PDB file of C-alpha atoms in Angstrom:
ATOM      1  CA  MET A  29       0.000   0.000   0.000  1.00 35.00           C
ATOM      2  CA  LEU A  30       1.142   3.570  -0.684  1.00 37.00           C
ATOM      3  CA  ASN A  31      -0.755   6.467   0.916  1.00 40.00           C
ATOM      4  CA  GLY A  32      -3.837   4.247   0.960  1.00 42.00           C
ATOM      5  CA  SER A  33      -3.558   3.164  -2.703  1.00 41.00           C
ATOM      6  CA  PRO A  34      -2.581  -0.374  -3.639  1.00 44.00           C
ATOM      7  CA  VAL A  35       0.475  -0.900  -5.770  1.00 45.00           C
ATOM      8  CA  VAL A  36      -1.245  -2.647  -8.667  1.00 50.00           C
ATOM      9  CA  PRO A  37      -0.047  -4.776 -11.582  1.00 55.00           C
ATOM     10  CA  PHE A  38      -0.526  -3.118 -14.961  1.00 56.00           C
ATOM     11  CA  GLN A  39      -1.429  -4.963 -18.142  1.00 60.00           C
ATOM     12  CA  PRO A  40      -0.941  -4.114 -21.835  1.00 57.00           C
ATOM     13  CA  LEU A  41      -3.925  -2.409 -23.413  1.00 61.00           C
ATOM     14  CA  HIS A  42      -4.731  -5.152 -25.925  1.00 61.00           C
ATOM     15  CA  MET A  43      -6.621  -7.246 -23.335  1.00 63.00           C
ATOM     16  CA  GLN A  44     -10.117  -8.055 -24.595  1.00 65.00           C
ATOM     17  CA  PRO A  45     -13.056  -6.290 -22.893  1.00 69.00           C
ATOM     18  CA  ASP A  46     -15.023  -8.463 -20.470  1.00 74.00           C
ATOM     19  CA  VAL A  47     -17.765  -5.986 -19.531  1.00 79.00           C
ATOM     20  CA  SER A  48     -18.821  -2.472 -20.486  1.00 87.00           C
ATOM     21  CA  GLY A  49     -19.575   0.413 -18.157  1.00 93.00           C
ATOM     22  CA  ARG A  50     -16.396   0.818 -16.147  1.00 94.00           C
ATOM     23  CA  VAL A  51     -15.279   4.373 -15.344  1.00 96.00           C
ATOM     24  CA  LEU A  52     -12.199   5.194 -17.450  1.00 96.00           C
ATOM     25  CA  VAL A  53      -9.495   7.106 -15.537  1.00 97.00           C
ATOM     26  CA  LEU A  54      -6.617   8.381 -17.670  1.00 94.00           C
ATOM     27  CA  ASP A  55      -3.207   9.877 -16.889  1.00 92.00           C
ATOM     28  CA  SER A  56       0.246   9.796 -18.454  1.00 86.00           C
ATOM     29  CA  GLY A  57       1.595   7.669 -15.603  1.00 80.00           C
ATOM     30  CA  VAL A  58       0.630   6.590 -12.114  1.00 83.00           C
ATOM     31  CA  GLY A  59      -0.217  10.047 -10.774  1.00 84.00           C
ATOM     32  CA  GLY A  60      -3.890   9.595 -11.579  1.00 89.00           C
ATOM     33  CA  LEU A  61      -4.015   6.819  -8.998  1.00 91.00           C
ATOM     34  CA  SER A  62      -4.472   9.647  -6.472  1.00 89.00           C
ATOM     35  CA  VAL A  63      -7.762  10.413  -8.239  1.00 93.00           C
ATOM     36  CA  GLN A  64      -8.645   6.742  -8.705  1.00 94.00           C
ATOM     37  CA  ARG A  65      -8.238   6.276  -4.930  1.00 92.00           C
ATOM     38  CA  GLU A  66     -10.784   9.004  -4.163  1.00 94.00           C
ATOM     39  CA  ILE A  67     -13.220   7.721  -6.793  1.00 95.00           C
ATOM     40  CA  LYS A  68     -13.066   4.282  -5.199  1.00 95.00           C
ATOM     41  CA  ARG A  69     -13.831   5.783  -1.806  1.00 94.00           C
ATOM     42  CA  ALA A  70     -16.828   7.646  -3.226  1.00 94.00           C
ATOM     43  CA  LEU A  71     -18.052   4.785  -5.451  1.00 94.00           C
ATOM     44  CA  PRO A  72     -16.768   1.575  -3.866  1.00 94.00           C
ATOM     45  CA  ASP A  73     -18.891  -0.741  -6.024  1.00 94.00           C
ATOM     46  CA  ALA A  74     -18.137   0.886  -9.374  1.00 94.00           C
ATOM     47  CA  GLY A  75     -15.770  -0.871 -11.731  1.00 95.00           C
ATOM     48  CA  LEU A  76     -12.804   1.252 -12.813  1.00 95.00           C
ATOM     49  CA  LEU A  77     -10.444   1.055 -15.775  1.00 94.00           C
ATOM     50  CA  TYR A  78      -7.226   2.936 -15.066  1.00 94.00           C
ATOM     51  CA  LEU A  79      -5.054   3.741 -18.083  1.00 93.00           C
ATOM     52  CA  ALA A  80      -1.463   4.837 -17.540  1.00 91.00           C
ATOM     53  CA  ASP A  81      -0.350   6.329 -20.853  1.00 91.00           C
ATOM     54  CA  ARG A  82       3.325   5.650 -20.199  1.00 88.00           C
ATOM     55  CA  ALA A  83       4.171   5.811 -23.887  1.00 87.00           C
ATOM     56  CA  ALA A  84       3.409   9.539 -23.729  1.00 86.00           C
ATOM     57  CA  PHE A  85       4.841  10.376 -20.266  1.00 81.00           C
ATOM     58  CA  PRO A  86       5.077  13.186 -19.284  1.00 81.00           C
ATOM     59  CA  TYR A  87       2.169  15.096 -20.820  1.00 80.00           C
ATOM     60  CA  GLY A  88       3.724  18.343 -19.632  1.00 75.00           C
ATOM     61  CA  ASP A  89       6.460  18.062 -22.279  1.00 79.00           C
ATOM     62  CA  TRP A  90       4.036  17.918 -25.225  1.00 84.00           C
ATOM     63  CA  GLU A  91       3.027  20.747 -27.520  1.00 87.00           C
ATOM     64  CA  ALA A  92      -0.628  21.637 -27.035  1.00 87.00           C
ATOM     65  CA  ASP A  93      -2.022  20.578 -30.423  1.00 91.00           C
ATOM     66  CA  ALA A  94      -0.100  17.311 -30.510  1.00 92.00           C
ATOM     67  CA  LEU A  95      -1.202  16.377 -26.990  1.00 91.00           C
ATOM     68  CA  ARG A  96      -4.819  17.241 -27.762  1.00 93.00           C
ATOM     69  CA  ASP A  97      -4.770  14.993 -30.848  1.00 94.00           C
ATOM     70  CA  HIS A  98      -3.006  12.168 -29.027  1.00 93.00           C
ATOM     71  CA  ILE A  99      -5.407  12.022 -26.088  1.00 94.00           C
ATOM     72  CA  ALA A 100      -8.483  12.360 -28.271  1.00 94.00           C
ATOM     73  CA  SER A 101      -7.313   9.436 -30.419  1.00 93.00           C
ATOM     74  CA  LEU A 102      -6.426   7.294 -27.398  1.00 94.00           C
ATOM     75  CA  VAL A 103      -9.686   7.931 -25.545  1.00 95.00           C
ATOM     76  CA  SER A 104     -11.681   7.334 -28.726  1.00 94.00           C
ATOM     77  CA  SER A 105     -10.120   3.919 -29.344  1.00 92.00           C
ATOM     78  CA  VAL A 106     -10.406   2.812 -25.709  1.00 93.00           C
ATOM     79  CA  SER A 107     -13.999   4.031 -25.493  1.00 93.00           C
ATOM     80  CA  ASP A 108     -14.959   2.188 -28.670  1.00 92.00           C
ATOM     81  CA  ALA A 109     -13.616  -1.039 -27.211  1.00 90.00           C
ATOM     82  CA  TRP A 110     -14.623  -0.760 -23.552  1.00 93.00           C
ATOM     83  CA  GLN A 111     -17.736   1.453 -23.626  1.00 94.00           C
ATOM     84  CA  PRO A 112     -17.022   3.288 -20.347  1.00 96.00           C
ATOM     85  CA  SER A 113     -19.793   4.915 -18.316  1.00 96.00           C
ATOM     86  CA  ALA A 114     -17.665   8.046 -17.794  1.00 96.00           C
ATOM     87  CA  VAL A 115     -14.198   9.371 -18.554  1.00 97.00           C
ATOM     88  CA  VAL A 116     -12.037  11.082 -15.948  1.00 97.00           C
ATOM     89  CA  VAL A 117      -8.992  12.924 -17.283  1.00 95.00           C
ATOM     90  CA  ALA A 118      -6.827  12.697 -14.167  1.00 93.00           C
ATOM     91  CA  CYS A 119      -4.233  15.191 -15.367  1.00 89.00           C
ATOM     92  CA  ASN A 120      -4.251  18.971 -15.072  1.00 85.00           C
ATOM     93  CA  THR A 121      -2.128  19.531 -18.178  1.00 83.00           C
ATOM     94  CA  ALA A 122      -4.345  17.368 -20.359  1.00 88.00           C
ATOM     95  CA  SER A 123      -7.577  18.718 -18.882  1.00 89.00           C
ATOM     96  CA  THR A 124      -6.691  22.307 -19.729  1.00 83.00           C
ATOM     97  CA  LEU A 125      -6.573  21.238 -23.386  1.00 86.00           C
ATOM     98  CA  VAL A 126      -8.794  18.330 -24.220  1.00 91.00           C
ATOM     99  CA  LEU A 127     -12.058  18.353 -22.242  1.00 92.00           C
ATOM    100  CA  GLN A 128     -14.086  20.284 -24.807  1.00 91.00           C
ATOM    101  CA  ARG A 129     -12.934  18.044 -27.626  1.00 94.00           C
ATOM    102  CA  LEU A 130     -13.728  14.833 -25.755  1.00 96.00           C
ATOM    103  CA  ARG A 131     -17.199  16.073 -24.885  1.00 95.00           C
ATOM    104  CA  LYS A 132     -17.924  16.613 -28.568  1.00 94.00           C
ATOM    105  CA  PHE A 133     -17.614  12.942 -29.521  1.00 93.00           C
ATOM    106  CA  LEU A 134     -18.370  11.065 -26.285  1.00 95.00           C
ATOM    107  CA  ASP A 135     -21.927  10.491 -25.070  1.00 94.00           C
ATOM    108  CA  VAL A 136     -20.864   9.904 -21.454  1.00 95.00           C
ATOM    109  CA  PRO A 137     -19.799  12.411 -18.774  1.00 96.00           C
ATOM    110  CA  VAL A 138     -16.231  13.705 -19.061  1.00 96.00           C
ATOM    111  CA  VAL A 139     -14.705  14.995 -15.815  1.00 96.00           C
ATOM    112  CA  GLY A 140     -11.454  16.930 -15.810  1.00 93.00           C
ATOM    113  CA  THR A 141      -8.828  17.953 -13.323  1.00 89.00           C
ATOM    114  CA  VAL A 142      -8.072  21.655 -13.081  1.00 85.00           C
ATOM    115  CA  PRO A 143      -5.919  23.620 -10.627  1.00 88.00           C
ATOM    116  CA  ALA A 144      -7.819  24.147  -7.353  1.00 91.00           C
ATOM    117  CA  ILE A 145      -7.516  27.935  -7.479  1.00 94.00           C
ATOM    118  CA  LYS A 146     -11.038  28.633  -6.266  1.00 93.00           C
ATOM    119  CA  PRO A 147     -10.662  26.457  -3.125  1.00 93.00           C
ATOM    120  CA  ALA A 148      -7.257  28.022  -2.424  1.00 95.00           C
ATOM    121  CA  ALA A 149      -8.708  31.522  -2.689  1.00 96.00           C
ATOM    122  CA  GLN A 150     -11.360  30.489  -0.161  1.00 95.00           C
ATOM    123  CA  LYS A 151      -8.918  28.846   2.255  1.00 95.00           C
ATOM    124  CA  THR A 152      -6.024  31.309   2.287  1.00 97.00           C
ATOM    125  CA  LYS A 153      -5.789  33.642   5.275  1.00 97.00           C
ATOM    126  CA  SER A 154      -2.812  35.639   4.060  1.00 97.00           C
ATOM    127  CA  GLY A 155      -4.025  36.162   0.490  1.00 96.00           C
ATOM    128  CA  VAL A 156      -0.759  34.623  -0.714  1.00 97.00           C
ATOM    129  CA  PHE A 157      -0.771  31.122  -2.152  1.00 97.00           C
ATOM    130  CA  ALA A 158       1.024  29.036  -4.758  1.00 97.00           C
ATOM    131  CA  VAL A 159      -0.020  26.811  -7.639  1.00 96.00           C
ATOM    132  CA  LEU A 160       2.499  24.006  -7.997  1.00 96.00           C
ATOM    133  CA  ALA A 161       1.994  22.365 -11.384  1.00 92.00           C
ATOM    134  CA  THR A 162       3.749  21.348 -14.586  1.00 87.00           C
ATOM    135  CA  PRO A 163       5.071  24.083 -16.890  1.00 87.00           C
ATOM    136  CA  GLY A 164       2.314  23.187 -19.354  1.00 80.00           C
ATOM    137  CA  THR A 165      -0.457  23.737 -16.806  1.00 84.00           C
ATOM    138  CA  VAL A 166       1.044  26.974 -15.516  1.00 88.00           C
ATOM    139  CA  LYS A 167       1.216  28.603 -18.952  1.00 84.00           C
ATOM    140  CA  ARG A 168      -2.262  27.607 -20.172  1.00 83.00           C
ATOM    141  CA  ASP A 169      -4.893  30.304 -20.658  1.00 86.00           C
ATOM    142  CA  TYR A 170      -7.265  28.041 -18.714  1.00 85.00           C
ATOM    143  CA  THR A 171      -5.190  28.555 -15.555  1.00 89.00           C
ATOM    144  CA  GLN A 172      -5.005  32.299 -16.085  1.00 91.00           C
ATOM    145  CA  ASP A 173      -8.767  32.436 -16.540  1.00 92.00           C
ATOM    146  CA  LEU A 174      -9.293  30.622 -13.221  1.00 92.00           C
ATOM    147  CA  ILE A 175      -7.142  33.249 -11.502  1.00 94.00           C
ATOM    148  CA  ILE A 176      -9.087  36.088 -13.105  1.00 95.00           C
ATOM    149  CA  ASP A 177     -12.414  34.506 -12.159  1.00 94.00           C
ATOM    150  CA  PHE A 178     -11.696  33.357  -8.605  1.00 95.00           C
ATOM    151  CA  ALA A 179      -8.567  35.034  -7.212  1.00 95.00           C
ATOM    152  CA  PRO A 180      -8.002  38.406  -8.925  1.00 94.00           C
ATOM    153  CA  GLU A 181      -6.987  40.158  -5.700  1.00 93.00           C
ATOM    154  CA  HIS A 182      -4.653  37.462  -4.405  1.00 96.00           C
ATOM    155  CA  HIS A 183      -0.904  37.162  -4.822  1.00 95.00           C
ATOM    156  CA  ILE A 184      -0.270  33.817  -6.520  1.00 96.00           C
ATOM    157  CA  ALA A 185       3.057  32.166  -7.201  1.00 96.00           C
ATOM    158  CA  LEU A 186       2.701  30.066 -10.349  1.00 96.00           C
ATOM    159  CA  VAL A 187       5.397  27.401 -10.140  1.00 96.00           C
ATOM    160  CA  GLY A 188       6.056  25.157 -13.127  1.00 93.00           C
ATOM    161  CA  ALA A 189       7.983  22.218 -11.691  1.00 92.00           C
ATOM    162  CA  THR A 190       9.897  20.099 -14.178  1.00 89.00           C
ATOM    163  CA  GLY A 191      10.820  17.035 -12.134  1.00 89.00           C
ATOM    164  CA  LEU A 192       8.152  16.352  -9.524  1.00 92.00           C
ATOM    165  CA  ALA A 193       6.121  13.901 -11.599  1.00 86.00           C
ATOM    166  CA  ALA A 194       9.224  11.785 -12.118  1.00 88.00           C
ATOM    167  CA  LEU A 195       9.947  11.876  -8.371  1.00 93.00           C
ATOM    168  CA  ALA A 196       6.427  10.613  -7.707  1.00 90.00           C
ATOM    169  CA  GLU A 197       6.913   7.843 -10.254  1.00 85.00           C
ATOM    170  CA  ASP A 198      10.124   6.917  -8.412  1.00 89.00           C
ATOM    171  CA  LYS A 199       8.305   6.707  -5.097  1.00 90.00           C
ATOM    172  CA  LEU A 200       5.496   4.572  -6.472  1.00 85.00           C
ATOM    173  CA  ALA A 201       8.096   2.257  -8.014  1.00 85.00           C
ATOM    174  CA  GLY A 202       9.714   1.809  -4.603  1.00 90.00           C
ATOM    175  CA  ARG A 203      12.738   4.009  -5.263  1.00 93.00           C
ATOM    176  CA  ALA A 204      13.983   6.644  -2.818  1.00 92.00           C
ATOM    177  CA  VAL A 205      12.826  10.245  -3.289  1.00 93.00           C
ATOM    178  CA  ASP A 206      15.651  12.765  -3.783  1.00 94.00           C
ATOM    179  CA  LEU A 207      14.763  15.237  -1.022  1.00 96.00           C
ATOM    180  CA  ASP A 208      17.297  17.845  -2.147  1.00 96.00           C
ATOM    181  CA  ARG A 209      15.789  17.889  -5.617  1.00 95.00           C
ATOM    182  CA  LEU A 210      12.302  18.007  -4.117  1.00 97.00           C
ATOM    183  CA  ARG A 211      13.264  20.969  -1.918  1.00 97.00           C
ATOM    184  CA  HIS A 212      14.620  22.810  -4.965  1.00 96.00           C
ATOM    185  CA  GLU A 213      11.469  22.130  -7.007  1.00 96.00           C
ATOM    186  CA  ILE A 214       9.033  23.479  -4.396  1.00 97.00           C
ATOM    187  CA  ALA A 215      11.129  26.380  -3.081  1.00 97.00           C
ATOM    188  CA  PRO A 216       9.543  29.001  -5.425  1.00 97.00           C
ATOM    189  CA  CYS A 217       6.148  28.283  -3.832  1.00 97.00           C
ATOM    190  CA  PHE A 218       7.236  29.874  -0.581  1.00 98.00           C
ATOM    191  CA  VAL A 219       7.184  33.653  -0.915  1.00 95.00           C
ATOM    192  CA  GLU A 220       6.606  36.689   1.256  1.00 94.00           C
ATOM    193  CA  LYS A 221       4.583  39.669   0.057  1.00 89.00           C
ATOM    194  CA  SER A 222       4.026  42.823   2.113  1.00 88.00           C
ATOM    195  CA  GLY A 223       4.772  40.988   5.329  1.00 92.00           C
ATOM    196  CA  LYS A 224       2.526  38.050   4.459  1.00 95.00           C
ATOM    197  CA  ARG A 225       3.641  34.700   3.195  1.00 97.00           C
ATOM    198  CA  THR A 226       2.374  31.627   1.385  1.00 98.00           C
ATOM    199  CA  ASP A 227      -0.117  29.686   3.476  1.00 97.00           C
ATOM    200  CA  CYS A 228      -1.626  27.364   0.834  1.00 97.00           C
ATOM    201  CA  VAL A 229      -0.099  25.353  -1.994  1.00 98.00           C
ATOM    202  CA  VAL A 230      -2.325  23.946  -4.727  1.00 96.00           C
ATOM    203  CA  LEU A 231      -1.129  20.539  -5.916  1.00 95.00           C
ATOM    204  CA  GLY A 232      -1.717  21.133  -9.621  1.00 90.00           C
ATOM    205  CA  CYS A 233      -0.652  17.701 -10.845  1.00 88.00           C
ATOM    206  CA  THR A 234      -2.196  14.397  -9.821  1.00 87.00           C
ATOM    207  CA  HIS A 235       1.265  12.959  -9.175  1.00 88.00           C
ATOM    208  CA  TYR A 236       2.008  15.470  -6.443  1.00 92.00           C
ATOM    209  CA  PRO A 237      -0.236  14.189  -3.616  1.00 92.00           C
ATOM    210  CA  PHE A 238       1.944  11.092  -3.449  1.00 91.00           C
ATOM    211  CA  LEU A 239       4.833  13.376  -2.444  1.00 95.00           C
ATOM    212  CA  GLN A 240       2.946  15.428   0.146  1.00 95.00           C
ATOM    213  CA  LYS A 241       4.613  13.751   3.139  1.00 95.00           C
ATOM    214  CA  GLU A 242       8.065  14.486   1.710  1.00 96.00           C
ATOM    215  CA  MET A 243       7.069  18.047   0.778  1.00 97.00           C
ATOM    216  CA  GLU A 244       6.016  18.659   4.363  1.00 97.00           C
ATOM    217  CA  GLN A 245       9.464  17.500   5.473  1.00 97.00           C
ATOM    218  CA  VAL A 246      11.398  19.912   3.242  1.00 97.00           C
ATOM    219  CA  ALA A 247       9.029  22.917   3.243  1.00 97.00           C
ATOM    220  CA  PRO A 248      10.461  26.046   4.948  1.00 97.00           C
ATOM    221  CA  TRP A 249       7.212  26.556   6.896  1.00 97.00           C
ATOM    222  CA  PRO A 250       3.866  24.750   7.294  1.00 97.00           C
ATOM    223  CA  VAL A 251       1.180  25.350   4.655  1.00 98.00           C
ATOM    224  CA  THR A 252      -2.162  23.849   3.668  1.00 97.00           C
ATOM    225  CA  TRP A 253      -1.672  21.478   0.738  1.00 97.00           C
ATOM    226  CA  ILE A 254      -4.745  21.400  -1.518  1.00 96.00           C
ATOM    227  CA  ASP A 255      -5.363  18.112  -3.326  1.00 92.00           C
ATOM    228  CA  PRO A 256      -8.157  18.331  -5.946  1.00 88.00           C
ATOM    229  CA  ALA A 257      -8.827  14.583  -6.036  1.00 91.00           C
ATOM    230  CA  PRO A 258     -11.729  14.511  -3.522  1.00 91.00           C
ATOM    231  CA  ALA A 259     -13.511  17.274  -5.458  1.00 91.00           C
ATOM    232  CA  ILE A 260     -13.036  15.349  -8.711  1.00 93.00           C
ATOM    233  CA  ALA A 261     -14.629  12.274  -7.157  1.00 94.00           C
ATOM    234  CA  ARG A 262     -17.561  14.338  -5.909  1.00 93.00           C
ATOM    235  CA  ARG A 263     -18.061  15.833  -9.356  1.00 94.00           C
ATOM    236  CA  LEU A 264     -18.056  12.386 -10.914  1.00 95.00           C
ATOM    237  CA  THR A 265     -20.737  11.151  -8.514  1.00 94.00           C
ATOM    238  CA  ASP A 266     -22.869  14.191  -9.433  1.00 94.00           C
ATOM    239  CA  VAL A 267     -22.781  13.626 -13.209  1.00 94.00           C
ATOM    240  CA  LEU A 268     -22.527   9.845 -13.466  1.00 92.00           C
ATOM    241  CA  LYS A 269     -25.507   7.979 -14.908  1.00 88.00           C
ATOM    242  CA  ARG A 270     -25.654   5.167 -12.385  1.00 84.00           C
ATOM    243  CA  GLU A 271     -27.632   2.799 -14.588  1.00 85.00           C
ATOM    244  CA  ARG A 272     -24.701   2.704 -17.037  1.00 90.00           C
ATOM    245  CA  VAL A 273     -22.030   1.899 -14.449  1.00 92.00           C
ATOM    246  CA  ALA A 274     -20.578  -1.592 -14.206  1.00 91.00           C
ATOM    247  CA  VAL A 275     -20.718  -2.689 -10.572  1.00 92.00           C
ATOM    248  CA  GLY A 276     -19.172  -5.592  -8.726  1.00 86.00           C
ATOM    249  CA  CYS A 277     -16.533  -6.236 -11.377  1.00 91.00           C
ATOM    250  CA  GLU A 278     -12.769  -6.251 -11.096  1.00 91.00           C
ATOM    251  CA  ASP A 279     -10.896  -2.960 -11.468  1.00 92.00           C
ATOM    252  CA  LEU A 280      -8.418  -3.089 -14.354  1.00 92.00           C
ATOM    253  CA  PHE A 281      -5.100  -1.280 -14.769  1.00 92.00           C
ATOM    254  CA  PHE A 282      -3.613  -0.844 -18.241  1.00 90.00           C
ATOM    255  CA  VAL A 283      -0.487   0.737 -19.615  1.00 89.00           C
ATOM    256  CA  THR A 284       0.495   1.959 -23.093  1.00 88.00           C
ATOM    257  CA  GLY A 285       3.960   1.499 -24.506  1.00 78.00           C
TER     258      GLY A 285
END
């Protein structure tokens, strides 16, 4: 077990479907297991199909148009074969690009993962918080629009970390986390502005919650770490058409590449 999630065996994607109606959860690696964990807590009987798109890891390194085309093609082919009851894009970078396109050709709910800027704006006491995400998520217009809509008066440090997803993959594979590298990656989150300092950090990548314990160890002062996964699970329960959901079946874990 790791932070409450089982370390699961992955299978190649060519396995033949046994039942339709599982919830498809997609990420470029194992980070989306943080979302899968919360979905399982909210919907313990629902069958899940987790897809780790390792062939394309990390999504944050892709150009926008190429990533949009890749994910749309992948989700289309998997959906044709497995007929999921919903699709959860468990990646901030991908969600800022592809949700609208997926909703155009899928007839099931599509739930995305976006930086938890609104919750951070509600929780912060100092008015200073950070969004820790991939460079791709940080630079997207979607993220800027969330700031304009929900936190226009706050001071926000947008931190595009380049190596945290790989550190999380290391941890989930049983390898040691490089704490010095982790400290360097998160250091820009911790700022002081007009005598006030960061009191919340948004975990803007689904890999990052798996590193929260280590981040707490190396952080220069205590902060509230905001994990969007519980909110994603709640949103899924709100939009899911329960009669289409496969229940009582085995959860499956696939990998590309």
